[in-house]
DNA sequence: ACATTTTGTCAAGTATATTAGACATTGTTT
DNA sequence: AAACAATGTCTAATATACTTGACAAAATGT
Protein backbone atom coordinates (compact mmCIF):
# COMPACT_ATOMS: atom_id res chain seq x y z
CA UNK A 1 0.00 0.00 0.00
CA UNK A 2 2.25 2.70 -1.23
CA UNK A 3 4.62 3.29 1.61
CA UNK A 4 5.29 6.98 1.97
CA UNK A 5 8.75 8.42 1.88
CA UNK A 6 9.88 11.79 3.00
CA UNK A 7 12.95 13.30 1.48
CA UNK A 8 15.05 15.55 3.65
CA UNK A 9 18.00 17.74 2.76
CA UNK A 10 20.90 19.60 4.35
CA UNK A 11 21.05 22.42 1.89
CA UNK A 12 20.76 25.09 4.56
CA UNK A 13 23.64 23.60 6.53
CA UNK A 14 25.75 23.08 3.44
CA UNK A 15 25.23 26.71 2.43
CA UNK A 16 26.23 27.78 5.89
CA UNK A 17 29.44 25.79 5.82
CA UNK A 18 30.17 27.03 2.32
CA UNK A 19 30.78 30.48 3.74
CA UNK A 20 27.06 31.26 3.90
CA UNK A 21 26.59 30.76 0.20
CA UNK A 22 23.42 32.45 -0.94
CA UNK A 23 20.49 30.66 -2.59
CA UNK A 24 21.15 32.78 -5.64
CA UNK A 25 24.76 31.60 -5.83
CA UNK A 26 23.76 27.99 -5.37
CA UNK A 27 21.14 28.41 -8.08
CA UNK A 28 23.76 29.74 -10.43
CA UNK A 29 26.22 26.96 -9.67
CA UNK A 30 23.60 24.29 -10.10
CA UNK A 31 22.20 26.05 -13.14
CA UNK A 32 18.69 26.25 -11.83
CA UNK A 33 16.36 29.06 -10.84
CA UNK A 34 16.55 30.70 -7.45
CA UNK A 35 12.90 29.87 -6.78
CA UNK A 36 13.57 26.21 -7.37
CA UNK A 37 16.48 26.22 -4.93
CA UNK A 38 14.27 27.96 -2.41
CA UNK A 39 11.45 25.45 -2.82
CA UNK A 40 13.72 22.44 -2.59
CA UNK A 41 15.58 23.76 0.45
CA UNK A 42 12.18 24.22 2.10
CA UNK A 43 11.16 20.71 1.03
CA UNK A 44 8.18 22.00 -0.92
CA UNK A 45 8.96 19.31 -3.46
CA UNK A 46 11.87 17.08 -4.26
CA UNK A 47 14.12 17.66 -7.24
CA UNK A 48 14.78 15.48 -10.22
CA UNK A 49 17.72 13.13 -9.82
CA UNK A 50 19.62 15.27 -12.28
CA UNK A 51 19.20 18.43 -10.28
CA UNK A 52 19.97 16.58 -7.07
CA UNK A 53 23.32 15.61 -8.59
CA UNK A 54 24.03 19.15 -9.71
CA UNK A 55 23.30 20.51 -6.26
CA UNK A 56 25.59 17.95 -4.64
CA UNK A 57 28.20 18.89 -7.19
CA UNK A 58 27.85 22.58 -6.38
CA UNK A 59 28.89 21.76 -2.82
CA UNK A 60 31.48 19.22 -3.87
CA UNK A 61 29.83 16.44 -1.90
CA UNK A 62 28.05 13.21 -2.68
CA UNK A 63 24.35 13.10 -3.35
CA UNK A 64 23.76 11.15 -0.17
CA UNK A 65 25.37 13.97 1.78
CA UNK A 66 22.74 16.39 0.59
CA UNK A 67 19.60 14.30 0.47
CA UNK A 68 18.27 11.55 2.64
CA UNK A 69 14.96 9.81 2.85
CA UNK A 70 12.94 8.24 5.59
CA UNK A 71 10.20 5.71 5.32
CA UNK A 72 7.16 7.19 6.97
CA UNK A 73 5.66 4.91 9.58
CA UNK A 74 7.69 1.71 9.55
CA UNK B 1 26.65 27.49 -20.62
CA UNK B 2 24.57 24.68 -19.33
CA UNK B 3 27.04 21.93 -18.85
CA UNK B 4 25.46 18.64 -19.81
CA UNK B 5 25.31 15.76 -17.45
CA UNK B 6 24.67 12.17 -18.26
CA UNK B 7 23.21 9.94 -15.62
CA UNK B 8 24.23 6.31 -15.67
CA UNK B 9 22.90 3.40 -13.66
CA UNK B 10 23.78 -0.15 -12.64
CA UNK B 11 20.28 -1.48 -12.52
CA UNK B 12 21.00 -4.32 -14.89
CA UNK B 13 23.97 -5.45 -12.83
CA UNK B 14 22.11 -5.07 -9.56
CA UNK B 15 19.25 -7.17 -10.90
CA UNK B 16 21.71 -9.79 -11.98
CA UNK B 17 23.35 -9.97 -8.59
CA UNK B 18 19.95 -10.03 -6.92
CA UNK B 19 19.40 -13.50 -8.31
CA UNK B 20 18.39 -12.16 -11.73
CA UNK B 21 15.53 -10.19 -10.33
CA UNK B 22 13.07 -9.33 -13.07
CA UNK B 23 12.08 -5.81 -14.10
CA UNK B 24 8.58 -6.66 -13.02
CA UNK B 25 9.73 -7.62 -9.54
CA UNK B 26 11.84 -4.51 -9.22
CA UNK B 27 8.88 -2.45 -10.35
CA UNK B 28 6.74 -3.98 -7.67
CA UNK B 29 9.34 -3.47 -4.94
CA UNK B 30 9.90 0.12 -5.92
CA UNK B 31 6.18 0.65 -6.40
CA UNK B 32 6.49 1.90 -9.93
CA UNK B 33 5.34 0.65 -13.32
CA UNK B 34 7.27 -1.93 -15.26
CA UNK B 35 7.56 0.43 -18.21
CA UNK B 36 9.20 3.03 -16.04
CA UNK B 37 11.76 0.56 -14.73
CA UNK B 38 12.47 -0.49 -18.29
CA UNK B 39 12.92 3.08 -19.48
CA UNK B 40 15.15 4.07 -16.59
CA UNK B 41 17.31 0.97 -16.87
CA UNK B 42 17.78 1.83 -20.55
CA UNK B 43 18.57 5.44 -19.63
CA UNK B 44 15.70 6.77 -21.71
CA UNK B 45 15.19 9.33 -18.99
CA UNK B 46 16.29 9.76 -15.42
CA UNK B 47 13.95 9.20 -12.49
CA UNK B 48 12.77 11.59 -9.85
CA UNK B 49 14.94 11.66 -6.74
CA UNK B 50 12.14 9.92 -4.91
CA UNK B 51 12.03 7.00 -7.28
CA UNK B 52 15.81 6.83 -7.35
CA UNK B 53 15.73 6.34 -3.58
CA UNK B 54 13.05 3.67 -3.80
CA UNK B 55 15.03 1.76 -6.41
CA UNK B 56 18.18 1.88 -4.29
CA UNK B 57 16.08 0.71 -1.38
CA UNK B 58 14.71 -2.20 -3.39
CA UNK B 59 18.27 -3.44 -3.78
CA UNK B 60 19.27 -2.52 -0.25
CA UNK B 61 22.05 -0.24 -1.43
CA UNK B 62 22.78 3.47 -1.37
CA UNK B 63 21.56 5.77 -4.08
CA UNK B 64 25.12 6.43 -5.21
CA UNK B 65 25.53 2.69 -5.77
CA UNK B 66 22.74 2.69 -8.32
CA UNK B 67 23.15 6.00 -10.09
CA UNK B 68 26.13 8.02 -11.11
CA UNK B 69 26.60 11.03 -13.27
CA UNK B 70 29.27 12.29 -15.56
CA UNK B 71 29.88 15.77 -16.77
CA UNK B 72 29.80 15.64 -20.54
CA UNK B 73 32.81 17.26 -22.17
CA UNK B 74 35.22 18.47 -19.49
C1' DA C 1 16.22 55.80 9.07
C1' DC C 2 17.31 54.53 4.44
C1' DA C 3 19.06 51.50 0.95
C1' DT C 4 20.30 46.99 -0.52
C1' DT C 5 20.42 42.14 -0.38
C1' DT C 6 18.30 37.92 0.63
C1' DT C 7 14.53 35.14 1.16
C1' DG C 8 9.57 33.71 0.72
C1' DT C 9 5.72 33.26 -2.17
C1' DC C 10 2.21 33.43 -6.04
C1' DA C 11 0.58 32.60 -10.76
C1' DA C 12 0.79 30.83 -15.39
C1' DG C 13 3.35 28.52 -18.72
C1' DT C 14 6.57 24.80 -20.36
C1' DA C 15 9.11 20.53 -19.77
C1' DT C 16 9.71 16.09 -18.01
C1' DA C 17 8.40 11.90 -15.41
C1' DT C 18 5.05 8.36 -14.71
C1' DT C 19 0.93 5.86 -15.77
C1' DA C 20 -2.04 2.18 -18.16
C1' DG C 21 -3.08 -0.46 -22.12
C1' DA C 22 -1.70 -2.77 -25.96
C1' DC C 23 1.20 -5.31 -29.02
C1' DA C 24 5.69 -7.20 -31.01
C1' DT C 25 10.01 -9.54 -30.07
C1' DT C 26 13.02 -12.54 -27.76
C1' DG C 27 14.16 -16.24 -24.84
C1' DT C 28 12.78 -20.37 -22.13
C1' DT C 29 10.28 -24.55 -21.13
C1' DT C 30 7.68 -28.56 -22.36
C1' DA D 1 6.11 -26.34 -32.53
C1' DA D 2 3.26 -24.44 -29.06
C1' DA D 3 3.01 -22.03 -24.61
C1' DC D 4 4.79 -18.82 -21.49
C1' DA D 5 7.66 -15.36 -19.34
C1' DA D 6 10.49 -11.34 -19.92
C1' DT D 7 11.65 -7.40 -22.38
C1' DG D 8 11.18 -3.51 -25.69
C1' DT D 9 8.37 0.02 -27.55
C1' DC D 10 4.33 3.18 -28.75
C1' DT D 11 0.61 6.35 -27.59
C1' DA D 12 -2.25 9.31 -24.87
C1' DA D 13 -3.39 10.93 -20.39
C1' DT D 14 -2.06 12.73 -15.82
C1' DA D 15 1.23 14.34 -12.33
C1' DT D 16 5.14 16.74 -10.94
C1' DA D 17 9.28 19.61 -11.63
C1' DC D 18 11.04 23.81 -13.32
C1' DT D 19 10.79 28.50 -15.48
C1' DT D 20 10.10 33.61 -15.56
C1' DG D 21 8.21 37.74 -13.71
C1' DA D 22 6.73 40.18 -10.04
C1' DC D 23 6.10 41.72 -5.38
C1' DA D 24 6.28 41.50 -0.14
C1' DA D 25 8.83 40.44 4.09
C1' DA D 26 12.95 39.92 6.55
C1' DA D 27 17.62 40.64 7.28
C1' DT D 28 22.01 43.29 6.64
C1' DG D 29 24.79 47.29 5.68
C1' DT D 30 25.70 52.40 5.78
mmCIF file of C-alpha atoms (C1' of nucleotides) in Angstrom:
data_model
loop_
_atom_site.group_PDB
_atom_site.id
_atom_site.type_symbol
_atom_site.label_atom_id
_atom_site.label_comp_id
_atom_site.label_asym_id
_atom_site.label_seq_id
_atom_site.Cartn_x
_atom_site.Cartn_y
_atom_site.Cartn_z
ATOM 1 C CA UNK A 1 0.000 0.000 0.000
ATOM 2 C CA UNK A 2 2.252 2.698 -1.231
ATOM 3 C CA UNK A 3 4.619 3.289 1.611
ATOM 4 C CA UNK A 4 5.294 6.978 1.972
ATOM 5 C CA UNK A 5 8.750 8.424 1.884
ATOM 6 C CA UNK A 6 9.878 11.790 3.003
ATOM 7 C CA UNK A 7 12.951 13.302 1.481
ATOM 8 C CA UNK A 8 15.046 15.555 3.654
ATOM 9 C CA UNK A 9 18.002 17.745 2.763
ATOM 10 C CA UNK A 10 20.905 19.597 4.352
ATOM 11 C CA UNK A 11 21.051 22.424 1.892
ATOM 12 C CA UNK A 12 20.762 25.090 4.557
ATOM 13 C CA UNK A 13 23.638 23.605 6.531
ATOM 14 C CA UNK A 14 25.749 23.083 3.438
ATOM 15 C CA UNK A 15 25.232 26.709 2.427
ATOM 16 C CA UNK A 16 26.228 27.777 5.888
ATOM 17 C CA UNK A 17 29.436 25.791 5.823
ATOM 18 C CA UNK A 18 30.166 27.034 2.320
ATOM 19 C CA UNK A 19 30.778 30.475 3.741
ATOM 20 C CA UNK A 20 27.061 31.259 3.897
ATOM 21 C CA UNK A 21 26.594 30.765 0.196
ATOM 22 C CA UNK A 22 23.418 32.454 -0.937
ATOM 23 C CA UNK A 23 20.489 30.662 -2.587
ATOM 24 C CA UNK A 24 21.154 32.776 -5.636
ATOM 25 C CA UNK A 25 24.758 31.597 -5.835
ATOM 26 C CA UNK A 26 23.757 27.991 -5.372
ATOM 27 C CA UNK A 27 21.140 28.414 -8.081
ATOM 28 C CA UNK A 28 23.758 29.744 -10.430
ATOM 29 C CA UNK A 29 26.222 26.958 -9.669
ATOM 30 C CA UNK A 30 23.596 24.285 -10.095
ATOM 31 C CA UNK A 31 22.202 26.055 -13.141
ATOM 32 C CA UNK A 32 18.685 26.246 -11.827
ATOM 33 C CA UNK A 33 16.358 29.063 -10.844
ATOM 34 C CA UNK A 34 16.550 30.704 -7.453
ATOM 35 C CA UNK A 35 12.904 29.873 -6.781
ATOM 36 C CA UNK A 36 13.573 26.209 -7.369
ATOM 37 C CA UNK A 37 16.476 26.218 -4.930
ATOM 38 C CA UNK A 38 14.265 27.957 -2.407
ATOM 39 C CA UNK A 39 11.449 25.452 -2.822
ATOM 40 C CA UNK A 40 13.720 22.443 -2.592
ATOM 41 C CA UNK A 41 15.581 23.757 0.446
ATOM 42 C CA UNK A 42 12.182 24.223 2.102
ATOM 43 C CA UNK A 43 11.157 20.710 1.030
ATOM 44 C CA UNK A 44 8.176 22.004 -0.916
ATOM 45 C CA UNK A 45 8.960 19.311 -3.460
ATOM 46 C CA UNK A 46 11.873 17.078 -4.257
ATOM 47 C CA UNK A 47 14.125 17.658 -7.245
ATOM 48 C CA UNK A 48 14.785 15.480 -10.224
ATOM 49 C CA UNK A 49 17.720 13.129 -9.822
ATOM 50 C CA UNK A 50 19.624 15.268 -12.280
ATOM 51 C CA UNK A 51 19.197 18.429 -10.276
ATOM 52 C CA UNK A 52 19.974 16.576 -7.071
ATOM 53 C CA UNK A 53 23.315 15.609 -8.586
ATOM 54 C CA UNK A 54 24.034 19.149 -9.715
ATOM 55 C CA UNK A 55 23.301 20.508 -6.258
ATOM 56 C CA UNK A 56 25.592 17.952 -4.639
ATOM 57 C CA UNK A 57 28.199 18.894 -7.189
ATOM 58 C CA UNK A 58 27.850 22.579 -6.382
ATOM 59 C CA UNK A 59 28.886 21.760 -2.821
ATOM 60 C CA UNK A 60 31.482 19.221 -3.874
ATOM 61 C CA UNK A 61 29.829 16.435 -1.904
ATOM 62 C CA UNK A 62 28.047 13.211 -2.682
ATOM 63 C CA UNK A 63 24.349 13.103 -3.348
ATOM 64 C CA UNK A 64 23.760 11.146 -0.165
ATOM 65 C CA UNK A 65 25.372 13.970 1.777
ATOM 66 C CA UNK A 66 22.740 16.390 0.586
ATOM 67 C CA UNK A 67 19.595 14.304 0.470
ATOM 68 C CA UNK A 68 18.267 11.553 2.637
ATOM 69 C CA UNK A 69 14.960 9.808 2.854
ATOM 70 C CA UNK A 70 12.940 8.244 5.591
ATOM 71 C CA UNK A 71 10.201 5.707 5.317
ATOM 72 C CA UNK A 72 7.164 7.188 6.970
ATOM 73 C CA UNK A 73 5.663 4.914 9.576
ATOM 74 C CA UNK A 74 7.694 1.709 9.554
ATOM 75 C CA UNK B 1 26.646 27.489 -20.615
ATOM 76 C CA UNK B 2 24.566 24.679 -19.328
ATOM 77 C CA UNK B 3 27.038 21.931 -18.848
ATOM 78 C CA UNK B 4 25.460 18.639 -19.814
ATOM 79 C CA UNK B 5 25.309 15.761 -17.445
ATOM 80 C CA UNK B 6 24.672 12.170 -18.258
ATOM 81 C CA UNK B 7 23.215 9.940 -15.621
ATOM 82 C CA UNK B 8 24.225 6.309 -15.675
ATOM 83 C CA UNK B 9 22.900 3.397 -13.660
ATOM 84 C CA UNK B 10 23.777 -0.148 -12.639
ATOM 85 C CA UNK B 11 20.277 -1.483 -12.515
ATOM 86 C CA UNK B 12 20.997 -4.322 -14.894
ATOM 87 C CA UNK B 13 23.967 -5.454 -12.826
ATOM 88 C CA UNK B 14 22.108 -5.067 -9.565
ATOM 89 C CA UNK B 15 19.247 -7.175 -10.898
ATOM 90 C CA UNK B 16 21.711 -9.788 -11.982
ATOM 91 C CA UNK B 17 23.347 -9.968 -8.587
ATOM 92 C CA UNK B 18 19.950 -10.032 -6.920
ATOM 93 C CA UNK B 19 19.400 -13.496 -8.313
ATOM 94 C CA UNK B 20 18.393 -12.161 -11.734
ATOM 95 C CA UNK B 21 15.526 -10.190 -10.325
ATOM 96 C CA UNK B 22 13.074 -9.334 -13.072
ATOM 97 C CA UNK B 23 12.083 -5.805 -14.103
ATOM 98 C CA UNK B 24 8.575 -6.662 -13.018
ATOM 99 C CA UNK B 25 9.731 -7.620 -9.539
ATOM 100 C CA UNK B 26 11.838 -4.514 -9.222
ATOM 101 C CA UNK B 27 8.878 -2.448 -10.353
ATOM 102 C CA UNK B 28 6.737 -3.978 -7.670
ATOM 103 C CA UNK B 29 9.336 -3.470 -4.941
ATOM 104 C CA UNK B 30 9.900 0.118 -5.920
ATOM 105 C CA UNK B 31 6.178 0.654 -6.400
ATOM 106 C CA UNK B 32 6.492 1.899 -9.934
ATOM 107 C CA UNK B 33 5.339 0.650 -13.317
ATOM 108 C CA UNK B 34 7.269 -1.935 -15.256
ATOM 109 C CA UNK B 35 7.557 0.427 -18.213
ATOM 110 C CA UNK B 36 9.200 3.034 -16.037
ATOM 111 C CA UNK B 37 11.758 0.559 -14.734
ATOM 112 C CA UNK B 38 12.471 -0.488 -18.286
ATOM 113 C CA UNK B 39 12.924 3.083 -19.476
ATOM 114 C CA UNK B 40 15.154 4.070 -16.590
ATOM 115 C CA UNK B 41 17.314 0.968 -16.865
ATOM 116 C CA UNK B 42 17.778 1.826 -20.549
ATOM 117 C CA UNK B 43 18.573 5.441 -19.629
ATOM 118 C CA UNK B 44 15.698 6.774 -21.714
ATOM 119 C CA UNK B 45 15.195 9.329 -18.993
ATOM 120 C CA UNK B 46 16.290 9.760 -15.415
ATOM 121 C CA UNK B 47 13.951 9.204 -12.495
ATOM 122 C CA UNK B 48 12.774 11.587 -9.852
ATOM 123 C CA UNK B 49 14.935 11.657 -6.741
ATOM 124 C CA UNK B 50 12.142 9.919 -4.911
ATOM 125 C CA UNK B 51 12.033 7.000 -7.281
ATOM 126 C CA UNK B 52 15.814 6.829 -7.350
ATOM 127 C CA UNK B 53 15.735 6.339 -3.578
ATOM 128 C CA UNK B 54 13.053 3.673 -3.804
ATOM 129 C CA UNK B 55 15.029 1.761 -6.412
ATOM 130 C CA UNK B 56 18.176 1.882 -4.293
ATOM 131 C CA UNK B 57 16.076 0.708 -1.381
ATOM 132 C CA UNK B 58 14.706 -2.203 -3.385
ATOM 133 C CA UNK B 59 18.272 -3.435 -3.779
ATOM 134 C CA UNK B 60 19.267 -2.524 -0.246
ATOM 135 C CA UNK B 61 22.050 -0.242 -1.426
ATOM 136 C CA UNK B 62 22.778 3.475 -1.367
ATOM 137 C CA UNK B 63 21.563 5.770 -4.077
ATOM 138 C CA UNK B 64 25.119 6.425 -5.215
ATOM 139 C CA UNK B 65 25.528 2.688 -5.772
ATOM 140 C CA UNK B 66 22.741 2.688 -8.323
ATOM 141 C CA UNK B 67 23.154 6.001 -10.090
ATOM 142 C CA UNK B 68 26.132 8.023 -11.111
ATOM 143 C CA UNK B 69 26.597 11.030 -13.275
ATOM 144 C CA UNK B 70 29.275 12.295 -15.556
ATOM 145 C CA UNK B 71 29.879 15.771 -16.774
ATOM 146 C CA UNK B 72 29.797 15.639 -20.539
ATOM 147 C CA UNK B 73 32.807 17.259 -22.171
ATOM 148 C CA UNK B 74 35.220 18.472 -19.487
ATOM 149 C "C1'" DA C 1 16.224 55.799 9.072
ATOM 150 C "C1'" DC C 2 17.311 54.529 4.438
ATOM 151 C "C1'" DA C 3 19.062 51.502 0.948
ATOM 152 C "C1'" DT C 4 20.302 46.990 -0.521
ATOM 153 C "C1'" DT C 5 20.418 42.144 -0.376
ATOM 154 C "C1'" DT C 6 18.299 37.918 0.626
ATOM 155 C "C1'" DT C 7 14.525 35.138 1.164
ATOM 156 C "C1'" DG C 8 9.574 33.710 0.717
ATOM 157 C "C1'" DT C 9 5.717 33.255 -2.166
ATOM 158 C "C1'" DC C 10 2.211 33.432 -6.042
ATOM 159 C "C1'" DA C 11 0.576 32.598 -10.757
ATOM 160 C "C1'" DA C 12 0.786 30.830 -15.388
ATOM 161 C "C1'" DG C 13 3.348 28.515 -18.721
ATOM 162 C "C1'" DT C 14 6.569 24.799 -20.363
ATOM 163 C "C1'" DA C 15 9.114 20.532 -19.767
ATOM 164 C "C1'" DT C 16 9.714 16.087 -18.012
ATOM 165 C "C1'" DA C 17 8.400 11.897 -15.406
ATOM 166 C "C1'" DT C 18 5.053 8.359 -14.707
ATOM 167 C "C1'" DT C 19 0.927 5.860 -15.770
ATOM 168 C "C1'" DA C 20 -2.042 2.178 -18.163
ATOM 169 C "C1'" DG C 21 -3.075 -0.459 -22.119
ATOM 170 C "C1'" DA C 22 -1.704 -2.766 -25.957
ATOM 171 C "C1'" DC C 23 1.204 -5.309 -29.021
ATOM 172 C "C1'" DA C 24 5.687 -7.204 -31.013
ATOM 173 C "C1'" DT C 25 10.011 -9.539 -30.068
ATOM 174 C "C1'" DT C 26 13.020 -12.537 -27.764
ATOM 175 C "C1'" DG C 27 14.156 -16.242 -24.842
ATOM 176 C "C1'" DT C 28 12.781 -20.365 -22.125
ATOM 177 C "C1'" DT C 29 10.285 -24.546 -21.133
ATOM 178 C "C1'" DT C 30 7.681 -28.562 -22.358
ATOM 179 C "C1'" DA D 1 6.107 -26.340 -32.528
ATOM 180 C "C1'" DA D 2 3.264 -24.445 -29.055
ATOM 181 C "C1'" DA D 3 3.008 -22.032 -24.612
ATOM 182 C "C1'" DC D 4 4.788 -18.820 -21.493
ATOM 183 C "C1'" DA D 5 7.655 -15.363 -19.343
ATOM 184 C "C1'" DA D 6 10.493 -11.337 -19.922
ATOM 185 C "C1'" DT D 7 11.654 -7.401 -22.382
ATOM 186 C "C1'" DG D 8 11.176 -3.508 -25.690
ATOM 187 C "C1'" DT D 9 8.367 0.025 -27.546
ATOM 188 C "C1'" DC D 10 4.333 3.183 -28.754
ATOM 189 C "C1'" DT D 11 0.605 6.346 -27.593
ATOM 190 C "C1'" DA D 12 -2.251 9.313 -24.871
ATOM 191 C "C1'" DA D 13 -3.394 10.927 -20.392
ATOM 192 C "C1'" DT D 14 -2.061 12.728 -15.816
ATOM 193 C "C1'" DA D 15 1.232 14.341 -12.334
ATOM 194 C "C1'" DT D 16 5.135 16.742 -10.936
ATOM 195 C "C1'" DA D 17 9.276 19.608 -11.634
ATOM 196 C "C1'" DC D 18 11.038 23.814 -13.321
ATOM 197 C "C1'" DT D 19 10.790 28.500 -15.478
ATOM 198 C "C1'" DT D 20 10.097 33.607 -15.561
ATOM 199 C "C1'" DG D 21 8.210 37.740 -13.715
ATOM 200 C "C1'" DA D 22 6.727 40.180 -10.036
ATOM 201 C "C1'" DC D 23 6.103 41.724 -5.375
ATOM 202 C "C1'" DA D 24 6.278 41.504 -0.142
ATOM 203 C "C1'" DA D 25 8.831 40.445 4.088
ATOM 204 C "C1'" DA D 26 12.951 39.923 6.554
ATOM 205 C "C1'" DA D 27 17.625 40.638 7.279
ATOM 206 C "C1'" DT D 28 22.013 43.292 6.640
ATOM 207 C "C1'" DG D 29 24.789 47.293 5.683
ATOM 208 C "C1'" DT D 30 25.700 52.399 5.776
#
